[in-house]
């Protein structure tokens, strides 16, 4: 059985509006996206951290985890030493806020898009070194870092790359966040990732696509094999929350969508989309996260 958490970026509104909407719809576990631009709060700023803490108290919401920034300024595998050092520094500035807000883990990205001037192994080495540089602070703060698999044109964009990266990282600090949509774009689907790294799973980004782009569709509206995905989750005895990281299609109420997700998570079974929701489903502008 898994509870449902919700990624705060998916509604496209300011955090206080988003958090209240999710809490009123029955989901109070939030994956808080930290960013340099609205609507995401910049958790490197003390005043914004204070505001999030007050919001938690007012709504009874829990920051289940924090999703770190994905801009090139946060690229842990940048071939530019100064840019990479700045990315490590930004992550270090983020971690104390995550601990203060009670996050169970922090989702971090191995890097941005692959640089054609470097070999795959060279860029994985840079990512590994940057991640290892974060380990002492994370350990001191009692935080786990969940390394997320990315689309195939990015560092960490395949099962093989994620295996090479994770095996070199301290298990007491680093785990794995499986993004189901990214895994599908890699051509492997989420099930192989879940089975390979089930003992390191800290979270799941639950979203769908049709195999061509990172659509962030509601699960069941794309082409991912959810039977195999949920079979893998049951095999590895997954009991942590599933983080819904998808757009809510036009015509669906937030509560109806979350009810479908909660029912699937409670049984660790593929979502059953009622005919009324399928009929109302429409395309939405994709956004990468």
PDB file of N, CA and C in Angstrom, residues 1-3 64 105 176 194 198 201-205 232-243 268:
ATOM      1  N   UNK A   1       0.848  -1.199   0.000  1.00  0.00           N
ATOM      2  CA  UNK A   1       0.000   0.000   0.000  1.00  0.00           C
ATOM      3  C   UNK A   1       0.878   1.240   0.000  1.00  0.00           C
ATOM      4  N   UNK A   2       0.536   2.212  -0.852  1.00  0.00           N
ATOM      5  CA  UNK A   2       1.283   3.464  -0.921  1.00  0.00           C
ATOM      6  C   UNK A   2       0.330   4.647  -0.836  1.00  0.00           C
ATOM      7  N   UNK A   3       0.718   5.627  -0.044  1.00  0.00           N
ATOM      8  CA  UNK A   3       0.000   6.889  -0.042  1.00  0.00           C
ATOM      9  C   UNK A   3       0.350   7.661  -1.310  1.00  0.00           C
ATOM     10  N   UNK A  64       6.900  16.214   2.064  1.00  0.00           N
ATOM     11  CA  UNK A  64       7.360  14.834   1.972  1.00  0.00           C
ATOM     12  C   UNK A  64       8.788  14.782   1.448  1.00  0.00           C
ATOM     13  N   UNK A 105      13.426  13.109   2.030  1.00  0.00           N
ATOM     14  CA  UNK A 105      14.582  13.015   1.149  1.00  0.00           C
ATOM     15  C   UNK A 105      14.582  14.207   0.209  1.00  0.00           C
ATOM     16  N   UNK A 176      17.553   6.141  -4.720  1.00  0.00           N
ATOM     17  CA  UNK A 176      17.107   6.285  -6.102  1.00  0.00           C
ATOM     18  C   UNK A 176      15.680   6.800  -6.145  1.00  0.00           C
ATOM     19  N   UNK A 194      12.909  -0.308 -11.411  1.00  0.00           N
ATOM     20  CA  UNK A 194      12.396  -0.660 -10.090  1.00  0.00           C
ATOM     21  C   UNK A 194      12.990  -1.978  -9.606  1.00  0.00           C
ATOM     22  N   UNK A 198      15.479  -1.606  -6.584  1.00  0.00           N
ATOM     23  CA  UNK A 198      14.417  -1.655  -5.587  1.00  0.00           C
ATOM     24  C   UNK A 198      14.913  -1.508  -4.170  1.00  0.00           C
ATOM     25  N   UNK A 201      15.276   2.342  -3.482  1.00  0.00           N
ATOM     26  CA  UNK A 201      14.178   3.241  -3.828  1.00  0.00           C
ATOM     27  C   UNK A 201      13.803   4.135  -2.644  1.00  0.00           C
ATOM     28  N   UNK A 202      13.827   5.433  -2.882  1.00  0.00           N
ATOM     29  CA  UNK A 202      13.341   6.394  -1.894  1.00  0.00           C
ATOM     30  C   UNK A 202      12.049   7.053  -2.344  1.00  0.00           C
ATOM     31  N   UNK A 203      11.761   6.987  -3.636  1.00  0.00           N
ATOM     32  CA  UNK A 203      10.545   7.613  -4.137  1.00  0.00           C
ATOM     33  C   UNK A 203      10.310   7.272  -5.588  1.00  0.00           C
ATOM     34  N   UNK A 204       9.083   7.544  -6.045  1.00  0.00           N
ATOM     35  CA  UNK A 204       8.684   7.316  -7.427  1.00  0.00           C
ATOM     36  C   UNK A 204       7.974   8.557  -7.931  1.00  0.00           C
ATOM     37  N   UNK A 205       8.453   9.089  -9.054  1.00  0.00           N
ATOM     38  CA  UNK A 205       7.733  10.146  -9.773  1.00  0.00           C
ATOM     39  C   UNK A 205       6.798   9.457 -10.746  1.00  0.00           C
ATOM     40  N   UNK A 232       6.363  -4.842 -10.519  1.00  0.00           N
ATOM     41  CA  UNK A 232       7.718  -4.624  -9.999  1.00  0.00           C
ATOM     42  C   UNK A 232       7.678  -3.959  -8.627  1.00  0.00           C
ATOM     43  N   UNK A 233       6.786  -2.993  -8.440  1.00  0.00           N
ATOM     44  CA  UNK A 233       6.668  -2.346  -7.134  1.00  0.00           C
ATOM     45  C   UNK A 233       6.285  -3.344  -6.048  1.00  0.00           C
ATOM     46  N   UNK A 234       5.370  -4.246  -6.383  1.00  0.00           N
ATOM     47  CA  UNK A 234       4.988  -5.265  -5.399  1.00  0.00           C
ATOM     48  C   UNK A 234       6.149  -6.225  -5.130  1.00  0.00           C
ATOM     49  N   UNK A 235       6.902  -6.568  -6.158  1.00  0.00           N
ATOM     50  CA  UNK A 235       8.027  -7.493  -5.996  1.00  0.00           C
ATOM     51  C   UNK A 235       9.084  -6.935  -5.046  1.00  0.00           C
ATOM     52  N   UNK A 236       9.319  -5.613  -5.115  1.00  0.00           N
ATOM     53  CA  UNK A 236      10.350  -5.013  -4.257  1.00  0.00           C
ATOM     54  C   UNK A 236       9.766  -4.505  -2.937  1.00  0.00           C
ATOM     55  N   UNK A 237       8.483  -4.847  -2.691  1.00  0.00           N
ATOM     56  CA  UNK A 237       7.814  -4.492  -1.434  1.00  0.00           C
ATOM     57  C   UNK A 237       7.803  -2.977  -1.190  1.00  0.00           C
ATOM     58  N   UNK A 238       7.497  -2.244  -2.238  1.00  0.00           N
ATOM     59  CA  UNK A 238       7.473  -0.789  -2.126  1.00  0.00           C
ATOM     60  C   UNK A 238       6.292  -0.349  -1.266  1.00  0.00           C
ATOM     61  N   UNK A 239       6.560   0.464  -0.258  1.00  0.00           N
ATOM     62  CA  UNK A 239       5.503   0.928   0.638  1.00  0.00           C
ATOM     63  C   UNK A 239       5.577   2.426   0.903  1.00  0.00           C
ATOM     64  N   UNK A 240       6.469   3.120   0.211  1.00  0.00           N
ATOM     65  CA  UNK A 240       6.581   4.563   0.356  1.00  0.00           C
ATOM     66  C   UNK A 240       5.546   5.254  -0.536  1.00  0.00           C
ATOM     67  N   UNK A 241       5.354   6.559  -0.367  1.00  0.00           N
ATOM     68  CA  UNK A 241       4.389   7.251  -1.226  1.00  0.00           C
ATOM     69  C   UNK A 241       4.782   7.237  -2.701  1.00  0.00           C
ATOM     70  N   UNK A 242       3.765   7.316  -3.553  1.00  0.00           N
ATOM     71  CA  UNK A 242       3.944   7.556  -4.979  1.00  0.00           C
ATOM     72  C   UNK A 242       3.695   9.043  -5.206  1.00  0.00           C
ATOM     73  N   UNK A 243       4.646   9.726  -5.812  1.00  0.00           N
ATOM     74  CA  UNK A 243       4.499  11.159  -6.039  1.00  0.00           C
ATOM     75  C   UNK A 243       3.889  11.392  -7.413  1.00  0.00           C
ATOM     76  N   UNK A 268      -1.618  -0.857  -4.841  1.00  0.00           N
ATOM     77  CA  UNK A 268      -0.455  -1.004  -5.723  1.00  0.00           C
ATOM     78  C   UNK A 268      -0.861  -1.712  -7.013  1.00  0.00           C
TER      79      UNK A 268
END
